[in-house]
Amino acid sequence: MTAFVAYDSFGGGGARAKAGVFKREGVVLGMSAVDGISADEPVPPTIDTTKPSIARVYDMFLGGKDHYEVDREVYRRTMEISPEVPLLTRAFRQWLIRVVRFLASGPGIDQILDCGSGLPTAENTHQVAQRVRPETTVVYVDNDPMVIAHGRALLEENDRTHFVDADLRDPEALLAHPAVTRYLDMNRPLALMQCATLHHVSDEDNPGELMARYIEALPSGSYVAISHFCDPADGSEMSELARMLETNLRNAVGSGWCRTYSQIESLFCGLELVEPGLVPAADWWPDGPRVRPLSAVEHIAYGAVARKP
């Protein structure tokens, strides 16, 4: 058996999607979920409905309904900047699916620690991996109250999937958690996946040093997958859009940094990048030929996979 460690706070979608879709020039942009959680549904006391949640906002962009009015306001403001933003969230999610499928079928990875799991969606990490390699073990990690309250039961749907309430910014505590040490063998190769989470780690918290600590703990032969907002920082339309989305997200939820290509690449310190390297997420091992040009927002979503020698 082998192991995955996956972080995916921007990849989580709602377990119950609504019916409608946004379309522009014939392109499906995302599921409509404007009615959200019913007012008569009980709200767990740990959930603050007066402040937007990263997991809930992302859930809305992926078509889920696990969100409140404060999250929908963030959605509306973001859509005013670019109505194609759902393509960005979908690019991250589809990248995750392809990465998990690659790791399970190619290197034969069969343990996953998925931190920052986000709210459950149609294709969760364990479903993709176990479809290819049924014996795969997945340990999900998140500390969002909504995910803990509503997502845990849906993610722990078999005896090979487990959930941990922890903060990915404390790798030593996370890796020492009883559920992690019980279900994952840290003496064998793992796949550590930081899917759309590190752009929510501030420079003050030093994501590069954080990743170095995770990588140091991984055994040889492990894989690391990272997806991240990218700012080309070249004065282009894409760079301007990245800065606008960053400002909007940071003002709304307090985090969301668009880093440069070299800054993202440095997060793979000491690792060997798998071809094609760090590229727009839509271009990483696509399922088929491109049928349309990438939108500007899709050029902001970057991802890569690397192996620890």
Short mmCIF file of C-alpha atoms in Angstrom, two decimals, residues 90-230:
data_model
loop_
_atom_site.label_atom_id
_atom_site.label_comp_id
_atom_site.label_asym_id
_atom_site.label_seq_id
_atom_site.Cartn_x
_atom_site.Cartn_y
_atom_site.Cartn_z
CA ARG A 90 -13.77 23.77 -11.98
CA ALA A 91 -10.22 23.72 -13.41
CA PHE A 92 -8.84 23.08 -9.93
CA ARG A 93 -11.39 20.33 -9.27
CA GLN A 94 -10.83 18.56 -12.57
CA TRP A 95 -7.06 18.83 -12.06
CA LEU A 96 -7.45 17.10 -8.69
CA ILE A 97 -9.41 14.27 -10.28
CA ARG A 98 -6.79 13.72 -12.98
CA VAL A 99 -3.91 13.89 -10.48
CA VAL A 100 -5.48 11.32 -8.16
CA ARG A 101 -6.23 9.04 -11.09
CA PHE A 102 -2.64 9.37 -12.33
CA LEU A 103 -1.12 8.65 -8.92
CA ALA A 104 -3.33 5.64 -8.27
CA SER A 105 -2.84 4.08 -11.70
CA GLY A 106 0.77 5.03 -12.51
CA PRO A 107 2.98 5.08 -9.39
CA GLY A 108 0.42 2.89 -7.62
CA ILE A 109 -0.10 5.24 -4.67
CA ASP A 110 -2.76 3.85 -2.34
CA GLN A 111 -2.81 6.05 0.79
CA ILE A 112 -4.11 9.62 0.82
CA LEU A 113 -4.09 12.34 3.46
CA ASP A 114 -6.38 15.01 2.02
CA CYS A 115 -6.07 18.15 4.14
CA GLY A 116 -8.27 21.14 3.48
CA SER A 117 -10.73 18.69 1.95
CA GLY A 118 -13.55 21.20 1.60
CA LEU A 119 -17.21 20.29 1.38
CA PRO A 120 -18.02 17.00 -0.38
CA THR A 121 -18.69 17.11 -4.10
CA ALA A 122 -19.56 14.58 -6.81
CA GLU A 123 -16.00 13.32 -7.27
CA ASN A 124 -14.19 13.29 -3.94
CA THR A 125 -10.58 12.16 -3.65
CA HIS A 126 -11.39 8.76 -2.17
CA GLN A 127 -13.98 8.02 -4.86
CA VAL A 128 -11.52 8.71 -7.67
CA ALA A 129 -8.67 6.79 -6.05
CA GLN A 130 -10.72 3.79 -4.91
CA ARG A 131 -12.26 3.44 -8.35
CA VAL A 132 -8.74 2.82 -9.69
CA ARG A 133 -7.26 1.14 -6.61
CA PRO A 134 -9.98 -0.09 -4.22
CA GLU A 135 -7.60 -0.61 -1.29
CA THR A 136 -6.64 3.07 -1.17
CA THR A 137 -6.83 4.68 2.27
CA VAL A 138 -7.80 8.35 2.45
CA VAL A 139 -7.55 10.57 5.53
CA TYR A 140 -9.27 13.91 4.98
CA VAL A 141 -8.21 16.97 6.97
CA ASP A 142 -10.08 20.25 7.43
CA ASN A 143 -10.85 22.70 10.22
CA ASP A 144 -13.81 24.56 8.69
CA PRO A 145 -16.82 24.16 11.03
CA MET A 146 -19.19 23.58 8.10
CA VAL A 147 -17.02 20.80 6.72
CA ILE A 148 -16.73 19.25 10.17
CA ALA A 149 -20.48 19.51 10.80
CA HIS A 150 -21.85 18.43 7.42
CA GLY A 151 -18.97 16.90 5.47
CA ARG A 152 -17.53 14.36 7.85
CA ALA A 153 -20.30 11.76 7.55
CA LEU A 154 -20.35 12.04 3.75
CA LEU A 155 -16.56 11.72 3.46
CA GLU A 156 -16.28 8.78 5.87
CA GLU A 157 -18.41 6.53 3.69
CA ASN A 158 -16.30 3.37 4.01
CA ASP A 159 -13.70 1.85 6.36
CA ARG A 160 -10.86 3.18 4.19
CA THR A 161 -11.84 6.86 4.51
CA HIS A 162 -11.36 8.93 7.67
CA PHE A 163 -11.62 12.59 8.75
CA VAL A 164 -9.34 14.71 10.96
CA ASP A 165 -10.08 18.16 12.41
CA ALA A 166 -6.70 19.91 12.12
CA ASP A 167 -4.91 22.98 10.75
CA LEU A 168 -2.62 22.37 7.77
CA ARG A 169 -0.38 25.22 8.99
CA ASP A 170 0.87 22.95 11.79
CA PRO A 171 2.34 19.96 9.92
CA GLU A 172 3.97 18.37 12.96
CA ALA A 173 0.69 18.28 14.92
CA LEU A 174 -1.25 17.14 11.86
CA LEU A 175 1.12 14.30 11.01
CA ALA A 176 1.17 13.20 14.66
CA HIS A 177 -2.63 13.08 14.88
CA PRO A 178 -3.79 9.60 16.05
CA ALA A 179 -5.95 9.07 12.95
CA VAL A 180 -3.05 9.91 10.65
CA THR A 181 -0.56 7.67 12.46
CA ARG A 182 -3.12 4.87 12.71
CA TYR A 183 -4.31 4.75 9.12
CA LEU A 184 -1.29 5.95 7.12
CA ASP A 185 2.10 4.25 7.04
CA MET A 186 4.67 7.04 6.98
CA ASN A 187 7.40 4.51 6.19
CA ARG A 188 6.02 4.01 2.69
CA PRO A 189 5.59 6.47 -0.22
CA LEU A 190 2.72 8.93 0.15
CA ALA A 191 1.07 11.39 -2.17
CA LEU A 192 0.75 14.76 -0.42
CA MET A 193 -1.77 16.94 -2.19
CA GLN A 194 -2.07 20.67 -1.44
CA CYS A 195 -4.98 21.43 -3.74
CA ALA A 196 -5.81 25.14 -3.86
CA THR A 197 -4.91 25.65 -0.20
CA LEU A 198 -1.48 27.29 -0.11
CA HIS A 199 -2.82 30.46 -1.69
CA HIS A 200 -4.76 30.82 1.57
CA VAL A 201 -1.52 30.67 3.59
CA SER A 202 -0.10 34.16 4.08
CA ASP A 203 3.50 35.16 3.45
CA GLU A 204 3.71 35.72 7.20
CA ASP A 205 3.00 32.01 7.72
CA ASN A 206 5.68 31.21 5.10
CA PRO A 207 4.16 28.57 2.78
CA GLY A 208 7.61 27.67 1.42
CA GLU A 209 8.95 26.79 4.85
CA LEU A 210 5.68 25.03 5.64
CA MET A 211 6.02 22.82 2.57
CA ALA A 212 9.66 22.10 3.40
CA ARG A 213 8.54 20.67 6.74
CA TYR A 214 5.94 18.44 5.06
CA ILE A 215 8.38 17.28 2.41
CA GLU A 216 11.02 16.50 5.03
CA ALA A 217 8.54 14.16 6.76
CA LEU A 218 7.68 12.25 3.57
CA PRO A 219 9.51 9.01 2.72
CA SER A 220 11.42 8.62 -0.52
CA GLY A 221 9.20 7.87 -3.49
CA SER A 222 6.37 10.07 -2.24
CA TYR A 223 4.56 12.53 -4.49
CA VAL A 224 3.46 16.11 -3.83
CA ALA A 225 0.67 17.80 -5.79
CA ILE A 226 0.06 21.55 -5.51
CA SER A 227 -2.44 23.81 -7.25
CA HIS A 228 -2.33 27.55 -6.67
CA PHE A 229 -3.50 30.95 -7.95
CA CYS A 230 -0.82 32.31 -10.29
#
